[in-house]
Tab-separated table of C-alpha atoms and ligand atoms in Angstrom:
chain	number	residue	atom	x	y	z
A	1	UNK	CA	-28.871	162.865	3.695
A	2	UNK	CA	-30.678	163.243	7.015
A	3	UNK	CA	-32.867	160.246	6.298
A	4	UNK	CA	-29.773	158.114	5.575
A	5	UNK	CA	-28.422	159.068	8.908
A	6	UNK	CA	-31.510	157.760	10.530
A	7	UNK	CA	-31.090	154.526	8.661
A	8	UNK	CA	-27.553	154.117	9.820
A	9	UNK	CA	-28.523	154.902	13.407
A	10	UNK	CA	-31.450	152.326	13.066
A	11	UNK	CA	-29.024	149.788	11.637
A	12	UNK	CA	-26.671	150.382	14.541
A	13	UNK	CA	-29.328	150.187	17.097
A	14	UNK	CA	-30.705	146.892	15.482
A	15	UNK	CA	-27.196	145.501	15.370
A	16	UNK	CA	-26.614	146.155	19.059
A	17	UNK	CA	-29.848	144.848	20.164
A	18	UNK	CA	-29.330	141.868	18.045
A	19	UNK	CA	-25.840	141.220	19.620
A	20	UNK	CA	-26.998	141.736	23.096
A	21	UNK	CA	-29.874	139.200	22.500
A	22	UNK	CA	-27.214	136.769	21.087
A	23	UNK	CA	-25.117	137.351	24.110
A	24	UNK	CA	-28.026	136.564	26.349
A	25	UNK	CA	-28.846	133.297	24.538
A	26	UNK	CA	-25.088	132.359	24.536
A	27	UNK	CA	-24.991	132.980	28.342
A	28	UNK	CA	-28.062	130.867	28.811
A	29	UNK	CA	-26.713	127.960	26.929
A	30	UNK	CA	-23.398	128.086	28.832
A	31	UNK	CA	-25.155	128.574	32.235
A	32	UNK	CA	-27.377	126.371	34.207
A	33	UNK	CA	-30.957	125.797	32.608
A	34	UNK	CA	-32.614	124.352	35.636
A	35	UNK	CA	-35.239	121.589	35.310
A	36	UNK	CA	-36.665	121.050	31.770
A	37	UNK	CA	-39.328	118.512	31.040
A	38	UNK	CA	-38.224	116.524	27.883
A	39	UNK	CA	-40.793	117.021	25.072
A	40	UNK	CA	-41.892	113.502	25.009
A	41	UNK	CA	-42.238	113.204	28.728
A	42	UNK	CA	-45.482	113.623	30.893
A	43	UNK	CA	-45.644	116.378	33.698
A	44	UNK	CA	-43.432	115.516	36.673
A	45	UNK	CA	-44.722	114.148	39.989
A	46	UNK	CA	-42.238	116.054	42.072
A	47	UNK	CA	-43.427	119.200	43.817
A	48	UNK	CA	-40.923	121.751	42.479
A	49	UNK	CA	-42.844	124.755	43.871
A	50	UNK	CA	-41.611	123.542	47.418
A	51	UNK	CA	-38.104	123.014	46.152
A	52	UNK	CA	-37.239	124.987	43.024
A	53	UNK	CA	-34.055	123.732	41.307
A	54	UNK	CA	-31.435	126.448	41.334
A	55	UNK	CA	-27.782	126.382	39.898
A	56	UNK	CA	-26.417	126.838	43.462
A	57	UNK	CA	-28.810	124.262	44.984
A	58	UNK	CA	-27.915	121.757	42.341
A	59	UNK	CA	-24.185	122.383	42.813
A	60	UNK	CA	-24.475	121.877	46.517
A	61	UNK	CA	-26.599	118.814	46.019
A	62	UNK	CA	-23.861	117.412	43.637
A	63	UNK	CA	-21.056	117.935	46.249
A	64	UNK	CA	-23.185	116.187	48.906
A	65	UNK	CA	-24.074	113.357	46.647
A	66	UNK	CA	-20.258	112.619	46.232
A	67	UNK	CA	-19.423	113.337	49.973
A	68	UNK	CA	-18.085	110.306	51.777
A	69	UNK	CA	-18.576	112.017	55.164
A	70	UNK	CA	-22.203	110.799	54.980
A	71	UNK	CA	-20.882	107.414	56.112
A	72	UNK	CA	-19.620	106.546	59.696
A	73	UNK	CA	-15.995	105.955	58.624
A	74	UNK	CA	-16.105	108.555	55.872
A	75	UNK	CA	-15.580	105.822	53.195
A	76	UNK	CA	-18.871	105.660	51.347
A	77	UNK	CA	-20.766	108.397	49.434
A	78	UNK	CA	-24.103	108.102	47.639
A	79	UNK	CA	-22.055	107.854	44.398
A	80	UNK	CA	-20.340	104.720	45.687
A	81	UNK	CA	-23.382	102.609	45.081
A	82	UNK	CA	-24.910	105.041	42.391
A	83	UNK	CA	-22.145	105.347	39.810
A	84	UNK	CA	-22.789	107.465	36.804
A	85	UNK	CA	-21.034	105.331	34.229
A	86	UNK	CA	-23.496	102.541	35.313
A	87	UNK	CA	-26.436	104.889	34.950
A	88	UNK	CA	-26.056	105.581	38.585
A	89	UNK	CA	-26.410	101.899	39.638
A	90	UNK	CA	-23.688	99.776	41.419
A	91	UNK	CA	-22.522	97.932	38.237
A	92	UNK	CA	-21.408	94.321	38.703
A	93	UNK	CA	-23.006	94.030	42.203
A	94	UNK	CA	-26.100	91.955	42.591
A	95	UNK	CA	-26.844	93.413	45.928
A	96	UNK	CA	-25.274	96.633	46.990
A	97	UNK	CA	-22.092	96.843	49.217
A	98	UNK	CA	-21.896	99.363	51.773
A	99	UNK	CA	-19.770	100.327	54.786
A	100	UNK	CA	-17.071	97.678	55.659
A	101	UNK	CA	-18.391	95.797	52.720
A	102	UNK	CA	-21.561	94.945	54.473
A	103	UNK	CA	-24.189	93.437	51.957
A	104	UNK	CA	-27.659	94.784	51.518
A	105	UNK	CA	-30.430	92.555	50.237
A	106	UNK	CA	-31.354	94.619	47.159
A	107	UNK	CA	-29.707	95.683	43.876
A	108	UNK	CA	-29.170	99.367	43.730
A	109	UNK	CA	-31.505	101.095	41.237
A	110	UNK	CA	-30.579	103.930	38.889
A	111	UNK	CA	-30.816	107.542	39.997
A	112	UNK	CA	-32.648	108.645	36.947
A	113	UNK	CA	-35.833	110.413	35.974
A	114	UNK	CA	-36.833	110.563	39.629
A	115	UNK	CA	-39.092	113.624	39.131
A	116	UNK	CA	-41.646	111.306	37.558
A	117	UNK	CA	-41.472	108.707	40.260
A	118	UNK	CA	-44.626	108.258	42.477
A	119	UNK	CA	-42.721	106.343	45.195
A	120	UNK	CA	-39.183	105.080	45.825
A	121	UNK	CA	-37.330	101.941	46.518
A	122	UNK	CA	-38.155	98.471	45.203
A	123	UNK	CA	-41.051	98.256	47.720
A	124	UNK	CA	-42.224	101.905	47.387
A	125	UNK	CA	-41.376	102.379	51.067
A	126	UNK	CA	-40.459	106.005	50.619
A	127	UNK	CA	-42.992	108.608	49.252
A	128	UNK	CA	-40.906	111.802	49.318
A	129	UNK	CA	-37.546	112.286	47.472
A	130	UNK	CA	-36.543	114.825	50.066
A	131	UNK	CA	-36.744	112.109	52.769
A	132	UNK	CA	-35.139	109.370	50.766
A	133	UNK	CA	-31.434	109.996	51.762
A	134	UNK	CA	-32.126	109.272	55.364
A	135	UNK	CA	-32.675	105.665	54.650
A	136	UNK	CA	-29.061	104.898	53.290
A	137	UNK	CA	-27.406	107.272	55.731
A	138	UNK	CA	-28.734	105.495	58.738
A	139	UNK	CA	-28.937	101.929	57.379
A	140	UNK	CA	-26.545	99.572	59.211
A	141	UNK	CA	-25.410	97.830	55.943
A	142	UNK	CA	-25.226	101.104	53.799
A	143	UNK	CA	-23.669	104.284	55.512
A	144	UNK	CA	-24.460	103.362	59.190
A	145	UNK	CA	-24.244	107.123	60.280
A	146	UNK	CA	-26.618	109.452	62.160
A	147	UNK	CA	-27.942	112.768	60.738
A	148	UNK	CA	-26.530	114.761	63.720
A	149	UNK	CA	-23.079	113.464	63.210
A	150	UNK	CA	-23.271	114.176	59.249
A	151	UNK	CA	-24.416	117.702	60.028
A	152	UNK	CA	-21.652	118.270	62.473
A	153	UNK	CA	-19.090	116.954	59.913
A	154	UNK	CA	-20.409	119.211	57.185
A	155	UNK	CA	-20.536	122.220	59.573
A	156	UNK	CA	-16.840	121.818	60.259
A	157	UNK	CA	-16.008	122.193	56.614
A	158	UNK	CA	-15.696	125.887	55.254
A	159	UNK	CA	-16.527	124.565	51.756
A	160	UNK	CA	-19.987	123.735	52.797
A	161	UNK	CA	-20.847	126.883	54.718
A	162	UNK	CA	-20.051	128.593	51.645
A	163	UNK	CA	-22.067	126.448	49.421
A	164	UNK	CA	-25.164	126.493	51.733
A	165	UNK	CA	-25.012	130.308	51.931
A	166	UNK	CA	-25.001	130.522	48.086
A	167	UNK	CA	-27.737	128.006	47.795
A	168	UNK	CA	-30.159	129.084	50.604
A	169	UNK	CA	-29.115	132.657	51.664
A	170	UNK	CA	-27.536	131.863	55.012
A	171	UNK	CA	-24.802	129.534	56.256
A	172	UNK	CA	-27.144	127.486	58.266
A	173	UNK	CA	-26.750	123.707	57.721
A	174	UNK	CA	-29.871	121.807	58.460
A	175	UNK	CA	-31.240	118.366	57.558
A	176	UNK	CA	-34.079	119.910	55.464
A	177	UNK	CA	-31.583	122.065	53.417
A	178	UNK	CA	-29.227	119.107	52.998
A	179	UNK	CA	-32.080	116.899	51.708
A	180	UNK	CA	-33.565	119.598	49.391
A	181	UNK	CA	-30.147	120.226	47.811
A	182	UNK	CA	-29.631	116.371	47.185
A	183	UNK	CA	-33.093	116.212	45.680
A	184	UNK	CA	-32.180	119.113	43.412
A	185	UNK	CA	-29.109	117.219	42.184
A	186	UNK	CA	-30.903	113.946	41.677
A	187	UNK	CA	-33.880	115.532	39.867
A	188	UNK	CA	-31.368	116.824	37.284
A	189	UNK	CA	-30.384	113.299	36.560
A	190	UNK	CA	-32.730	113.136	33.565
A	191	UNK	CA	-32.193	110.396	30.749
A	192	UNK	CA	-34.167	111.435	27.749
A	193	UNK	CA	-31.760	111.336	24.798
A	194	UNK	CA	-31.716	107.672	23.907
A	195	UNK	CA	-32.250	106.779	20.156
A	196	UNK	CA	-35.867	105.899	21.204
A	197	UNK	CA	-36.501	109.468	22.190
A	198	UNK	CA	-34.799	110.920	19.087
A	199	UNK	CA	-36.897	108.820	16.882
A	200	UNK	CA	-40.104	109.679	18.711
A	201	UNK	CA	-39.133	113.436	18.789
A	202	UNK	CA	-38.167	113.226	15.101
A	203	UNK	CA	-34.653	114.474	15.969
A	204	UNK	CA	-31.394	114.118	14.019
A	205	UNK	CA	-33.152	112.192	11.191
A	206	UNK	CA	-33.038	109.120	13.526
A	207	UNK	CA	-35.252	106.240	12.412
A	208	UNK	CA	-35.516	102.681	13.847
A	209	UNK	CA	-33.894	99.814	11.869
A	210	UNK	CA	-36.235	97.012	10.644
A	211	UNK	CA	-35.091	94.876	13.676
A	212	UNK	CA	-35.689	97.579	16.182
A	213	UNK	CA	-39.094	98.396	14.673
A	214	UNK	CA	-40.003	94.589	14.895
A	215	UNK	CA	-38.869	94.735	18.489
A	216	UNK	CA	-40.926	97.738	19.261
A	217	UNK	CA	-44.007	95.992	17.996
A	218	UNK	CA	-43.297	92.966	20.209
A	219	UNK	CA	-42.565	95.162	23.144
A	220	UNK	CA	-45.985	97.042	22.722
A	221	UNK	CA	-47.718	93.635	22.583
A	222	UNK	CA	-46.026	91.952	25.611
A	223	UNK	CA	-44.272	94.433	27.881
A	224	UNK	CA	-45.888	97.809	27.756
A	225	UNK	CA	-48.783	97.104	30.242
A	226	UNK	CA	-46.149	97.137	32.953
A	227	UNK	CA	-43.154	98.860	31.330
A	228	UNK	CA	-45.142	101.823	30.104
A	229	UNK	CA	-43.356	104.350	27.803
A	230	UNK	CA	-41.891	107.038	27.944
A	231	UNK	CA	-40.518	106.150	31.422
A	232	UNK	CA	-40.892	102.442	30.885
A	233	UNK	CA	-42.636	101.784	34.174
A	234	UNK	CA	-46.251	102.205	35.202
A	235	UNK	CA	-45.033	102.651	38.803
A	236	UNK	CA	-47.019	99.755	40.021
A	237	UNK	CA	-45.905	96.760	42.052
A	238	UNK	CA	-46.058	93.351	40.469
A	239	UNK	CA	-44.872	89.747	40.815
A	240	UNK	CA	-43.124	88.888	37.513
A	241	UNK	CA	-42.581	85.215	38.441
A	242	UNK	CA	-38.934	85.227	39.131
A	243	UNK	CA	-39.704	83.290	42.316
A	244	UNK	CA	-38.205	83.613	45.751
A	245	UNK	CA	-34.499	84.379	45.669
A	246	UNK	CA	-31.667	83.497	48.121
A	247	UNK	CA	-33.232	85.973	50.653
A	248	UNK	CA	-36.901	85.682	51.282
A	249	UNK	CA	-37.644	89.244	50.346
A	250	UNK	CA	-41.430	89.819	50.563
A	251	UNK	CA	-41.162	93.152	48.655
A	252	UNK	CA	-44.146	95.572	48.851
A	253	UNK	CA	-45.716	93.430	51.664
A	254	UNK	CA	-42.846	94.646	53.944
A	255	UNK	CA	-44.421	98.108	53.714
A	256	UNK	CA	-48.138	97.284	53.518
A	257	UNK	CA	-48.395	94.045	55.478
A	258	UNK	CA	-51.123	93.178	52.859
A	259	UNK	CA	-51.177	89.503	51.752
A	260	UNK	CA	-51.920	90.496	48.223
A	261	UNK	CA	-48.588	92.406	48.152
A	262	UNK	CA	-46.351	89.569	48.854
A	263	UNK	CA	-43.398	89.180	46.448
A	264	UNK	CA	-44.461	92.239	44.467
A	265	UNK	CA	-41.762	94.684	43.553
A	266	UNK	CA	-41.781	98.092	41.759
A	267	UNK	CA	-41.814	97.731	37.980
A	268	UNK	CA	-38.399	99.122	37.053
A	269	UNK	CA	-37.652	101.331	34.112
A	270	UNK	CA	-36.010	99.792	31.145
A	271	UNK	CA	-33.872	102.739	30.256
A	272	UNK	CA	-30.105	102.268	30.213
A	273	UNK	CA	-30.061	98.500	30.591
A	274	UNK	CA	-26.722	98.399	28.713
A	275	UNK	CA	-25.065	100.022	31.778
A	276	UNK	CA	-27.280	98.735	34.899
A	277	UNK	CA	-26.636	94.878	34.827
A	278	UNK	CA	-27.163	92.777	36.842
A	279	UNK	CA	-31.148	92.859	36.798
A	280	UNK	CA	-34.127	92.441	39.192
A	281	UNK	CA	-34.437	93.538	42.764
A	282	UNK	CA	-31.750	91.142	43.933
A	283	UNK	CA	-29.528	91.222	40.590
A	284	UNK	CA	-30.041	87.693	39.896
A	285	UNK	CA	-29.900	87.972	36.017
A	286	UNK	CA	-26.526	88.897	34.584
A	287	UNK	CA	-27.772	89.286	31.081
A	288	UNK	CA	-30.825	90.558	29.146
A	289	UNK	CA	-30.872	87.359	27.260
A	290	UNK	CA	-31.353	85.718	30.639
A	291	UNK	CA	-34.258	88.025	31.456
A	292	UNK	CA	-36.020	87.187	28.282
A	293	UNK	CA	-35.471	83.555	28.684
A	294	UNK	CA	-37.015	84.015	32.225
A	295	UNK	CA	-40.200	85.625	30.587
A	296	UNK	CA	-40.405	83.112	27.849
A	297	UNK	CA	-40.020	79.830	29.672
A	298	UNK	CA	-39.045	80.217	33.302
A	299	UNK	CA	-41.861	82.165	34.991
A	300	UNK	CA	-42.679	80.425	38.251
A	301	UNK	CA	-46.073	80.129	39.829
A	302	UNK	CA	-45.933	82.023	43.227
A	303	UNK	CA	-48.376	83.962	45.420
A	304	UNK	CA	-49.688	86.984	43.552
A	305	UNK	CA	-48.048	86.121	40.188
A	306	UNK	CA	-49.397	88.772	37.895
A	307	UNK	CA	-52.420	87.790	35.764
A	308	UNK	CA	-50.652	89.135	32.655
A	309	UNK	CA	-47.958	86.443	32.969
A	310	UNK	CA	-50.495	83.585	33.297
A	311	UNK	CA	-52.833	83.899	30.321
A	312	UNK	CA	-54.432	81.304	27.986
A	313	UNK	CA	-53.527	78.412	30.244
A	314	UNK	CA	-49.645	78.943	30.154
A	315	UNK	CA	-47.130	80.631	32.421
A	316	UNK	CA	-44.943	83.543	30.893
A	317	UNK	CA	-44.935	85.261	27.489
A	318	UNK	CA	-44.572	83.274	24.324
A	319	UNK	CA	-41.377	84.323	22.540
A	320	UNK	CA	-39.491	82.658	19.821
A	321	UNK	CA	-35.670	83.059	19.728
A	322	UNK	CA	-36.162	85.612	16.737
A	323	UNK	CA	-38.653	87.458	18.910
A	324	UNK	CA	-36.063	87.696	21.667
A	325	UNK	CA	-33.447	89.134	19.252
A	326	UNK	CA	-35.852	91.765	18.044
A	327	UNK	CA	-36.620	92.757	21.576
A	328	UNK	CA	-32.886	93.051	22.475
A	329	UNK	CA	-32.663	95.396	19.435
A	330	UNK	CA	-35.519	97.474	20.644
A	331	UNK	CA	-34.170	97.529	24.339
A	332	UNK	CA	-30.804	98.722	23.056
A	333	UNK	CA	-32.520	101.873	21.550
A	334	UNK	CA	-33.144	102.839	25.275
A	335	UNK	CA	-29.495	103.426	26.120
A	336	UNK	CA	-28.581	107.112	26.552
A	337	UNK	CA	-24.866	107.723	26.244
A	338	UNK	CA	-25.298	111.429	26.760
A	339	UNK	CA	-26.741	110.675	30.226
A	340	UNK	CA	-23.880	108.594	31.602
A	341	UNK	CA	-21.320	111.013	30.122
A	342	UNK	CA	-22.980	114.196	31.242
A	343	UNK	CA	-19.949	115.973	33.048
A	344	UNK	CA	-22.290	118.127	34.914
A	345	UNK	CA	-23.613	115.150	36.786
A	346	UNK	CA	-20.055	113.878	37.614
A	347	UNK	CA	-17.958	114.416	40.901
A	348	UNK	CA	-16.338	117.841	40.218
I	1	HEC	C1	-24.439	100.769	50.083
I	1	HEC	C2	-24.995	101.179	48.817
I	1	HEC	C3	-25.853	102.458	48.782
I	1	HEC	C4	-25.578	103.739	49.160
I	1	HEC	C5	-24.141	104.179	49.913
I	1	HEC	C6	-26.654	104.654	48.880
I	1	HEC	N1	-27.565	103.888	48.120
I	1	HEC	FE1	-29.221	104.610	47.359
I	1	HEC	N2	-29.918	102.723	47.011
I	1	HEC	C7	-29.243	101.655	47.276
I	1	HEC	C8	-30.090	100.563	47.110
I	1	HEC	C9	-29.753	98.942	47.446
I	1	HEC	C10	-31.404	100.936	47.003
I	1	HEC	C11	-32.741	100.294	46.858
I	1	HEC	C12	-33.304	99.828	48.199
I	1	HEC	C13	-34.517	99.201	48.367
I	1	HEC	O1	-35.298	99.107	47.418
I	1	HEC	O2	-34.840	98.724	49.273
I	1	HEC	C14	-31.368	102.368	46.814
I	1	HEC	C15	-32.337	103.280	46.444
I	1	HEC	C16	-32.100	104.584	46.252
I	1	HEC	C17	-33.157	105.473	45.780
I	1	HEC	C18	-34.497	105.172	45.228
I	1	HEC	C19	-34.438	104.984	43.561
I	1	HEC	C20	-35.818	104.475	43.073
I	1	HEC	O3	-35.865	104.450	41.873
I	1	HEC	O4	-36.667	104.005	43.756
I	1	HEC	C21	-32.529	106.690	45.720
I	1	HEC	C22	-33.313	108.121	45.260
I	1	HEC	C23	-31.351	106.653	46.374
I	1	HEC	N3	-31.050	105.400	46.586
I	1	HEC	C24	-30.435	107.785	46.599
I	1	HEC	C25	-29.318	107.573	47.525
I	1	HEC	C26	-28.775	108.713	48.170
I	1	HEC	C27	-29.025	110.237	47.936
I	1	HEC	C28	-27.590	108.227	48.790
I	1	HEC	C29	-26.751	108.969	49.622
I	1	HEC	C30	-27.235	109.705	50.891
I	1	HEC	C31	-27.701	106.822	48.567
I	1	HEC	N4	-28.689	106.469	47.899
I	1	HEC	C32	-26.682	106.027	49.150
I	1	HEC	C33	-27.991	101.524	47.536
I	1	HEC	C34	-27.158	102.609	48.116
I	2	HEC	C1	-46.750	91.861	34.658
I	2	HEC	C2	-45.840	92.992	34.619
I	2	HEC	C3	-44.642	92.821	33.693
I	2	HEC	C4	-44.589	92.365	32.336
I	2	HEC	C5	-45.796	92.101	31.495
I	2	HEC	C6	-43.211	92.489	31.970
I	2	HEC	N1	-42.451	92.922	32.995
I	2	HEC	FE1	-40.426	93.236	33.077
I	2	HEC	N2	-40.486	93.419	35.169
I	2	HEC	C7	-41.673	93.549	35.862
I	2	HEC	C8	-41.308	93.596	37.413
I	2	HEC	C9	-42.327	93.661	38.519
I	2	HEC	C10	-39.823	93.670	37.397
I	2	HEC	C11	-39.064	93.525	38.683
I	2	HEC	C12	-39.197	92.278	39.315
I	2	HEC	C13	-38.265	92.097	40.577
I	2	HEC	O1	-37.124	92.564	40.607
I	2	HEC	O2	-38.724	91.291	41.405
I	2	HEC	C14	-39.455	93.478	35.965
I	2	HEC	C15	-38.100	93.411	35.598
I	2	HEC	C16	-37.648	93.605	34.202
I	2	HEC	C17	-36.304	93.788	33.841
I	2	HEC	C18	-35.088	94.044	34.913
I	2	HEC	C19	-34.844	95.487	34.885
I	2	HEC	C20	-33.911	95.923	36.049
I	2	HEC	O3	-33.353	97.114	35.908
I	2	HEC	O4	-33.588	95.155	36.705
I	2	HEC	C21	-36.290	93.732	32.528
I	2	HEC	C22	-35.058	93.788	31.724
I	2	HEC	C23	-37.584	93.459	32.052
I	2	HEC	N3	-38.414	93.441	33.212
I	2	HEC	C24	-37.904	93.384	30.720
I	2	HEC	C25	-39.307	92.925	30.339
I	2	HEC	C26	-39.637	92.663	28.912
I	2	HEC	C27	-38.698	92.848	27.727
I	2	HEC	C28	-40.877	92.336	28.916
I	2	HEC	C29	-41.796	92.044	27.775
I	2	HEC	C30	-41.269	90.786	27.121
I	2	HEC	C31	-41.404	92.474	30.262
I	2	HEC	N4	-40.432	92.834	31.280
I	2	HEC	C32	-42.700	92.311	30.824
I	2	HEC	C33	-42.951	93.442	35.446
I	2	HEC	C34	-43.341	93.031	34.089
C-alpha cells in the first residue's frame, strides 16, 4: 500500500515536471529565438559578441527600418527601397528611387543573410553593418537627412523612448544604439528555407527533379567558382563582362582607386531571384533568361574581365538552350517563400 503511494506520488511529480518542461518548450517556440545559424550555413562573419540580438533590440530595429522619419521629408523608410515581398529589394526598379523620386545609380540589393557578408554595397565600400545605414540616411538621392535631425525626431516620439529603454536599459537615443538595433533586425533577415536547403538538409522528403539535378550539375561546373554555395557568393569583386552601362560606374575602383578594380562589382547571391528582378548592379536585365543569354553569348571584353569568362579562346560560358533551361530549373530551387512571407520581418 505504502509503496503504491510512492508510485502515485512519483507519477504526479514526473507528470508535473513533464508538463512544465513542455510549457517551457512551447513558450520558447512562441517567443523570440534570437539569431540561429541554419544547419547548412558556415559560421557568420558578424561580431555578435559586440551586439547580441535580443527580442527588444530586434523589435526596435524593425520599427526603425520601417520609419519614414529617417528621410528629410518623412516620406521614405529603409523598407521603401528594401521591400519584403521582393526579398527586400526595390522590385521593378533598375536603380533605386529615393526622396522626391531622385534616382540613384545602383540597383537595391536584398537585405538577406547579411550576417555572412564580409563587406557591403556593390563596391564593398562599407565594412561594418552597424555603420551601413548612415550612407542611405545622408545620401542626397536616398533619404537626404542628417543623423542629428533623425535623432531629434525619434526623441520627440514617446514610442521610441519606450522601445529604446526596453532594448538598451535607458531611454537614451544615440546614433550607436540606433545603428545596433537596425543591425539586429537586418541580421534576422535570414533566408535558408528554399527547396535547395531542404534537399541538402534532407528535410520534408524533398528531392531535386531530374531537371533541377541536371541544372545543379551545370551550376557546379560553370557558376560555383563565383556564386559559391550555400550563400551563392564568394564575396569577391569581379567583372562578369556586362560592359559599361548608361552610367560609367567604376565599381570597386571607386573605393580602392586601384586600376585592377575597374568595373568589378560584388558577386551577388543568387537566392530569391524570383522576387528580385531586375538584375545586376544597375538592374539592366529584366529576366533570368536574359542573364543566361549574356553569359552564353554576350560577354564583352572590357578592362579586368574575369579570367573564368575568357577560357579556351572564347568569351563567356558555353551553354546550349537545354542547358539554360536546366540552369533556370536549378535557380528556381533557391527561392524561399517562407522568407518573403515571414510576418515577424514585416512592418507591424
Ligand atoms: C532610395 C532607396 C534606398 C533607401 C531609402 C535605402 N536603401 Fe539600402 N540600398 C539601396 C541601394 C541602391 C544599395 C546599393 C548601393 C551601392 O551598392 O552603392 C543599398 C544597399 C544597402 C545595404 C547593403 C546590402 C549588401 O548586400 O551589400 C544595406 C545593408 C542597406 N542598403 C540597408 C539600408 C537601411 C538600413 C536603410 C535605411 C536607413 C536603407 N538601406 C535605405 C537603396 C536604398
Ligand atoms: C567570374 C565570376 C562569375 C561567374 C563564373 C558567374 N557569375 Fe554571375 N555574377 C558575377 C558578378 C560579378 C555579378 C554582378 C555583376 C554586376 O552587377 O556588375 C553576377 C551577377 C549574376 C546575376 C544577377 C544577380 C542579381 O541579383 O542581380 C545572376 C542571376 C547570375 N550572375 C547568374 C550566374 C550564373 C547562372 C552563372 C553560371 C552560368 C554565373 N552567374 C557565373 C560573377 C560571376
